[in-house]
mmCIF file of N, CA, C and O in Angstrom:
data_model
loop_
_atom_site.group_PDB
_atom_site.id
_atom_site.type_symbol
_atom_site.label_atom_id
_atom_site.label_comp_id
_atom_site.label_asym_id
_atom_site.label_seq_id
_atom_site.Cartn_x
_atom_site.Cartn_y
_atom_site.Cartn_z
ATOM 1 N N MET A 200 0.818 -0.888 0.035
ATOM 2 C CA MET A 200 0.109 0.064 -0.027
ATOM 3 C C MET A 200 0.798 1.261 0.131
ATOM 4 O O MET A 200 1.883 1.277 0.012
ATOM 5 N N LYS A 201 0.315 2.296 -0.410
ATOM 6 C CA LYS A 201 0.966 3.679 -0.569
ATOM 7 C C LYS A 201 0.496 4.508 0.542
ATOM 8 O O LYS A 201 -0.777 4.748 0.923
ATOM 9 N N LEU A 202 1.547 4.851 1.489
ATOM 10 C CA LEU A 202 1.511 5.886 2.761
ATOM 11 C C LEU A 202 1.445 7.256 2.149
ATOM 12 O O LEU A 202 2.395 7.469 1.038
ATOM 13 N N TYR A 203 0.754 8.078 2.694
ATOM 14 C CA TYR A 203 1.207 9.620 2.260
ATOM 15 C C TYR A 203 0.938 10.306 3.737
ATOM 16 O O TYR A 203 0.626 10.233 4.631
ATOM 17 N N ARG A 204 2.152 11.501 3.494
ATOM 18 C CA ARG A 204 2.365 12.427 4.765
ATOM 19 C C ARG A 204 2.531 13.803 4.039
ATOM 20 O O ARG A 204 3.180 14.082 2.756
ATOM 21 N N LEU A 205 2.014 14.737 4.778
ATOM 22 C CA LEU A 205 2.429 16.088 4.452
ATOM 23 C C LEU A 205 3.334 16.783 5.659
ATOM 24 O O LEU A 205 2.986 16.906 6.714
ATOM 25 N N LEU A 206 4.677 16.897 5.187
ATOM 26 C CA LEU A 206 5.524 17.626 5.940
ATOM 27 C C LEU A 206 5.413 19.202 6.186
ATOM 28 O O LEU A 206 5.607 19.517 4.799
ATOM 29 N N THR A 207 5.399 19.222 7.178
ATOM 30 C CA THR A 207 5.315 20.805 7.420
ATOM 31 C C THR A 207 6.404 21.429 8.544
ATOM 32 O O THR A 207 6.526 20.775 9.562
ATOM 33 N N GLU A 208 6.805 22.859 8.347
ATOM 34 C CA GLU A 208 7.832 23.470 9.343
ATOM 35 C C GLU A 208 7.627 24.660 8.894
ATOM 36 O O GLU A 208 7.463 25.254 7.995
ATOM 37 N N GLU A 209 8.484 25.673 9.626
ATOM 38 C CA GLU A 209 8.678 26.712 9.694
ATOM 39 C C GLU A 209 9.887 27.057 8.605
ATOM 40 O O GLU A 209 10.820 26.016 8.191
ATOM 41 N N ASP A 210 9.800 28.390 7.629
ATOM 42 C CA ASP A 210 11.149 28.350 6.776
ATOM 43 C C ASP A 210 12.263 28.289 7.403
ATOM 44 O O ASP A 210 12.721 29.756 7.283
ATOM 45 N N THR A 211 12.875 27.400 7.771
ATOM 46 C CA THR A 211 14.201 27.248 8.670
ATOM 47 C C THR A 211 14.607 26.089 7.772
ATOM 48 O O THR A 211 14.297 25.298 7.156
ATOM 49 N N SER A 212 16.411 25.644 8.367
ATOM 50 C CA SER A 212 16.675 24.514 7.777
ATOM 51 C C SER A 212 15.890 23.452 8.715
ATOM 52 O O SER A 212 16.146 22.136 7.890
ATOM 53 N N ALA A 213 15.316 23.534 9.521
ATOM 54 C CA ALA A 213 14.759 22.576 10.140
ATOM 55 C C ALA A 213 13.830 21.918 9.332
ATOM 56 O O ALA A 213 13.586 20.440 8.997
ATOM 57 N N PHE A 214 13.020 22.381 8.153
ATOM 58 C CA PHE A 214 12.241 22.143 7.049
ATOM 59 C C PHE A 214 12.981 20.968 6.331
ATOM 60 O O PHE A 214 12.676 20.125 5.718
ATOM 61 N N CYS A 215 14.211 21.494 5.487
ATOM 62 C CA CYS A 215 14.739 20.980 4.956
ATOM 63 C C CYS A 215 15.695 19.605 5.272
ATOM 64 O O CYS A 215 15.470 18.472 4.589
ATOM 65 N N HIS A 216 15.847 19.619 6.676
ATOM 66 C CA HIS A 216 16.106 18.407 7.339
ATOM 67 C C HIS A 216 15.081 17.492 7.518
ATOM 68 O O HIS A 216 15.314 16.151 7.247
ATOM 69 N N LYS A 217 13.605 17.910 7.622
ATOM 70 C CA LYS A 217 12.958 16.961 7.956
ATOM 71 C C LYS A 217 12.624 16.590 6.451
ATOM 72 O O LYS A 217 12.332 15.128 6.504
ATOM 73 N N VAL A 218 12.448 16.971 5.547
ATOM 74 C CA VAL A 218 12.446 16.300 4.374
ATOM 75 C C VAL A 218 13.505 15.514 3.950
ATOM 76 O O VAL A 218 13.398 14.323 3.558
ATOM 77 N N SER A 219 14.696 15.714 3.984
ATOM 78 C CA SER A 219 16.096 14.787 3.913
ATOM 79 C C SER A 219 15.979 13.679 4.594
ATOM 80 O O SER A 219 16.345 12.694 4.219
ATOM 81 N N GLU A 220 15.482 13.875 6.049
ATOM 82 C CA GLU A 220 15.270 12.481 6.749
ATOM 83 C C GLU A 220 14.482 11.521 6.044
ATOM 84 O O GLU A 220 14.477 10.599 6.191
ATOM 85 N N ALA A 221 13.075 11.817 5.782
ATOM 86 C CA ALA A 221 12.024 11.416 5.213
ATOM 87 C C ALA A 221 12.781 10.625 3.877
ATOM 88 O O ALA A 221 12.376 9.294 3.893
ATOM 89 N N LEU A 222 13.254 11.507 3.115
ATOM 90 C CA LEU A 222 13.802 10.781 1.477
ATOM 91 C C LEU A 222 15.064 9.760 2.129
ATOM 92 O O LEU A 222 15.194 8.824 1.443
ATOM 93 N N SER A 223 15.498 9.892 3.177
ATOM 94 C CA SER A 223 16.356 8.950 3.676
ATOM 95 C C SER A 223 15.924 7.651 4.091
ATOM 96 O O SER A 223 16.640 6.491 3.943
ATOM 97 N N LYS A 224 14.658 7.809 4.587
ATOM 98 C CA LYS A 224 14.124 6.517 4.974
ATOM 99 C C LYS A 224 12.821 5.903 3.824
ATOM 100 O O LYS A 224 12.315 5.208 4.259
ATOM 101 N N GLY A 225 13.393 6.352 2.856
ATOM 102 C CA GLY A 225 12.472 5.946 1.524
ATOM 103 C C GLY A 225 11.257 6.434 0.991
ATOM 104 O O GLY A 225 10.598 6.140 0.111
ATOM 105 N N TRP A 226 10.733 7.318 1.787
ATOM 106 C CA TRP A 226 9.843 8.327 1.246
ATOM 107 C C TRP A 226 10.260 8.933 0.064
ATOM 108 O O TRP A 226 11.645 9.355 -0.309
ATOM 109 N N GLU A 227 9.289 9.498 -0.781
ATOM 110 C CA GLU A 227 9.241 10.094 -2.195
ATOM 111 C C GLU A 227 8.632 11.057 -2.242
ATOM 112 O O GLU A 227 7.419 11.301 -1.603
ATOM 113 N N LEU A 228 9.381 12.221 -2.831
ATOM 114 C CA LEU A 228 8.573 13.560 -3.035
ATOM 115 C C LEU A 228 7.150 13.069 -3.909
ATOM 116 O O LEU A 228 7.122 12.508 -4.840
ATOM 117 N N TYR A 229 6.237 14.059 -3.366
ATOM 118 C CA TYR A 229 5.042 14.082 -4.077
ATOM 119 C C TYR A 229 4.563 15.375 -4.460
ATOM 120 O O TYR A 229 4.100 15.913 -3.523
ATOM 121 N N GLY A 230 4.496 15.569 -5.452
ATOM 122 C CA GLY A 230 3.928 17.068 -5.926
ATOM 123 C C GLY A 230 5.046 17.975 -5.470
ATOM 124 O O GLY A 230 6.356 17.700 -5.348
ATOM 125 N N SER A 231 4.656 19.226 -5.976
ATOM 126 C CA SER A 231 5.462 20.415 -5.476
ATOM 127 C C SER A 231 5.240 21.029 -4.203
ATOM 128 O O SER A 231 4.557 20.479 -3.327
ATOM 129 N N PRO A 232 6.635 21.469 -3.675
ATOM 130 C CA PRO A 232 6.211 22.273 -2.142
ATOM 131 C C PRO A 232 5.462 23.417 -2.347
ATOM 132 O O PRO A 232 5.220 24.087 -3.246
ATOM 133 N N THR A 233 4.963 23.649 -1.223
ATOM 134 C CA THR A 233 4.150 24.913 -0.752
ATOM 135 C C THR A 233 4.902 25.546 0.230
ATOM 136 O O THR A 233 5.772 25.399 1.050
ATOM 137 N N TYR A 234 4.220 27.207 -0.038
ATOM 138 C CA TYR A 234 5.132 28.157 0.930
ATOM 139 C C TYR A 234 3.983 28.845 1.239
ATOM 140 O O TYR A 234 3.176 29.517 0.212
ATOM 141 N N ALA A 235 3.567 29.606 2.528
ATOM 142 C CA ALA A 235 3.036 30.495 3.006
ATOM 143 C C ALA A 235 2.944 30.996 4.013
ATOM 144 O O ALA A 235 3.702 30.331 4.940
ATOM 145 N N TRP A 236 2.464 32.120 4.086
ATOM 146 C CA TRP A 236 2.716 33.135 5.496
ATOM 147 C C TRP A 236 1.870 32.649 6.453
ATOM 148 O O TRP A 236 0.400 32.222 6.047
ATOM 149 N N ASP A 237 2.224 32.592 7.682
ATOM 150 C CA ASP A 237 1.328 31.928 8.742
ATOM 151 C C ASP A 237 1.183 33.522 9.396
ATOM 152 O O ASP A 237 2.076 33.812 10.259
ATOM 153 N N GLN A 238 0.041 34.032 9.320
ATOM 154 C CA GLN A 238 -0.245 35.330 10.186
ATOM 155 C C GLN A 238 0.008 35.170 11.587
ATOM 156 O O GLN A 238 0.285 36.145 12.136
ATOM 157 N N ALA A 239 -0.785 34.250 11.990
ATOM 158 C CA ALA A 239 -0.834 33.852 13.544
ATOM 159 C C ALA A 239 0.506 33.977 14.155
ATOM 160 O O ALA A 239 0.785 34.736 15.146
ATOM 161 N N ALA A 240 1.616 33.413 13.488
ATOM 162 C CA ALA A 240 2.866 33.305 14.188
ATOM 163 C C ALA A 240 3.732 33.872 13.629
ATOM 164 O O ALA A 240 4.696 34.476 14.084
ATOM 165 N N GLY A 241 3.506 34.703 12.480
ATOM 166 C CA GLY A 241 4.092 35.844 12.035
ATOM 167 C C GLY A 241 5.444 35.194 10.911
ATOM 168 O O GLY A 241 6.418 35.566 11.203
ATOM 169 N N VAL A 242 5.030 33.871 10.813
ATOM 170 C CA VAL A 242 6.216 33.515 9.821
ATOM 171 C C VAL A 242 5.797 32.669 8.541
ATOM 172 O O VAL A 242 4.569 32.622 8.448
ATOM 173 N N MET A 243 6.678 32.436 7.971
ATOM 174 C CA MET A 243 6.430 31.789 6.566
ATOM 175 C C MET A 243 6.718 30.098 7.002
ATOM 176 O O MET A 243 7.492 29.739 7.803
ATOM 177 N N ARG A 244 5.721 29.287 6.147
ATOM 178 C CA ARG A 244 5.702 28.092 6.544
ATOM 179 C C ARG A 244 6.142 27.278 5.298
ATOM 180 O O ARG A 244 5.310 27.624 4.227
ATOM 181 N N CYS A 245 6.558 26.059 5.063
ATOM 182 C CA CYS A 245 6.906 25.234 4.085
ATOM 183 C C CYS A 245 6.038 23.958 4.401
ATOM 184 O O CYS A 245 5.575 23.685 5.279
ATOM 185 N N GLY A 246 5.791 23.350 3.369
ATOM 186 C CA GLY A 246 5.206 21.763 3.374
ATOM 187 C C GLY A 246 5.426 21.420 2.053
ATOM 188 O O GLY A 246 5.694 21.969 0.864
ATOM 189 N N GLN A 247 5.902 19.671 2.320
ATOM 190 C CA GLN A 247 5.804 19.092 1.233
ATOM 191 C C GLN A 247 5.381 17.835 1.378
ATOM 192 O O GLN A 247 5.475 17.131 2.399
ATOM 193 N N ALA A 248 4.538 17.206 0.354
ATOM 194 C CA ALA A 248 3.946 15.826 0.583
ATOM 195 C C ALA A 248 4.889 14.785 0.099
ATOM 196 O O ALA A 248 5.675 14.919 -1.044
ATOM 197 N N VAL A 249 4.935 13.478 0.750
ATOM 198 C CA VAL A 249 5.589 12.452 0.455
ATOM 199 C C VAL A 249 4.712 11.244 0.680
ATOM 200 O O VAL A 249 3.906 11.325 1.151
ATOM 201 N N THR A 250 5.312 10.218 -0.539
ATOM 202 C CA THR A 250 4.699 8.890 0.042
ATOM 203 C C THR A 250 5.487 7.932 0.041
ATOM 204 O O THR A 250 6.754 8.063 -0.395
ATOM 205 N N LYS A 251 5.064 6.603 0.305
ATOM 206 C CA LYS A 251 6.089 5.557 0.361
ATOM 207 C C LYS A 251 5.341 4.171 0.599
ATOM 208 O O LYS A 251 4.181 4.285 0.911
ATOM 209 N N ASP A 252 5.668 3.010 -0.376
ATOM 210 C CA ASP A 252 5.162 2.199 -0.786
ATOM 211 C C ASP A 252 5.412 1.217 0.363
ATOM 212 O O ASP A 252 6.705 1.084 0.749
ATOM 213 N N VAL A 253 4.796 0.646 1.212
ATOM 214 C CA VAL A 253 5.035 -0.398 2.456
ATOM 215 C C VAL A 253 4.049 -1.827 2.173
ATOM 216 O O VAL A 253 3.250 -1.808 1.630
ATOM 217 N N ALA A 254 4.636 -2.800 2.878
ATOM 218 C CA ALA A 254 3.879 -3.923 2.915
ATOM 219 C C ALA A 254 3.190 -4.271 4.061
ATOM 220 O O ALA A 254 3.127 -5.404 4.480
ATOM 221 N N VAL A 255 2.469 -3.522 4.600
ATOM 222 C CA VAL A 255 1.581 -3.578 5.730
ATOM 223 C C VAL A 255 0.388 -2.968 5.411
ATOM 224 O O VAL A 255 0.486 -2.166 4.497
ATOM 225 N N ASP A 256 -0.579 -3.365 6.305
ATOM 226 C CA ASP A 256 -2.138 -2.885 6.049
ATOM 227 C C ASP A 256 -2.349 -1.550 6.692
ATOM 228 O O ASP A 256 -1.702 -1.388 7.938
ATOM 229 N N TYR A 257 -2.835 -0.256 6.376
ATOM 230 C CA TYR A 257 -3.041 0.813 6.520
ATOM 231 C C TYR A 257 -4.038 0.688 8.111
ATOM 232 O O TYR A 257 -5.114 -0.127 8.179
ATOM 233 N N THR A 258 -3.870 1.247 9.188
ATOM 234 C CA THR A 258 -4.627 1.556 10.509
ATOM 235 C C THR A 258 -4.481 2.746 10.552
ATOM 236 O O THR A 258 -3.338 3.442 10.524
ATOM 237 N N PRO A 259 -5.566 3.726 11.490
ATOM 238 C CA PRO A 259 -5.689 5.093 11.628
ATOM 239 C C PRO A 259 -4.441 5.294 12.712
ATOM 240 O O PRO A 259 -4.294 6.332 13.100
ATOM 241 N N ASP A 260 -4.109 4.230 13.280
ATOM 242 C CA ASP A 260 -3.355 4.538 14.511
ATOM 243 C C ASP A 260 -1.680 4.251 14.090
ATOM 244 O O ASP A 260 -1.111 4.804 15.141
ATOM 245 N N MET A 261 -1.353 3.813 12.806
ATOM 246 C CA MET A 261 -0.121 3.819 12.990
ATOM 247 C C MET A 261 0.795 4.941 12.866
ATOM 248 O O MET A 261 0.268 6.099 12.311
ATOM 249 N N LYS A 262 2.131 4.977 13.309
ATOM 250 C CA LYS A 262 2.738 6.178 13.337
ATOM 251 C C LYS A 262 3.736 6.382 12.082
ATOM 252 O O LYS A 262 4.450 5.368 11.657
ATOM 253 N N LEU A 263 2.902 6.713 11.002
ATOM 254 C CA LEU A 263 3.484 7.268 9.571
ATOM 255 C C LEU A 263 4.875 7.426 9.424
ATOM 256 O O LEU A 263 5.896 7.116 8.774
ATOM 257 N N GLY A 264 5.719 8.099 10.633
ATOM 258 C CA GLY A 264 6.788 8.609 10.517
ATOM 259 C C GLY A 264 7.913 7.636 10.586
ATOM 260 O O GLY A 264 8.935 7.605 10.725
ATOM 261 N N ALA A 265 7.329 6.427 11.434
ATOM 262 C CA ALA A 265 8.197 5.231 11.819
ATOM 263 C C ALA A 265 8.381 4.081 10.845
ATOM 264 O O ALA A 265 9.075 3.443 11.080
ATOM 265 N N GLN A 266 7.412 4.631 9.580
ATOM 266 C CA GLN A 266 7.686 3.683 8.676
ATOM 267 C C GLN A 266 8.436 3.919 7.677
ATOM 268 O O GLN A 266 9.068 4.483 7.576
#
């Protein structure tokens, strides 16, 4: 089955590290990154969807980041 995650973070190197870590664990980029102003926090936020094929059945309580 294919798992889906949306990684988000403030526009800092932490976002790049989060995406790089996911890629190193076998996740693949899905679509283009997104970039938006978070008015409440006063910061720019980044987002990137990633997917991964796994050989387990999906359950709503699974920890996607651990896959």
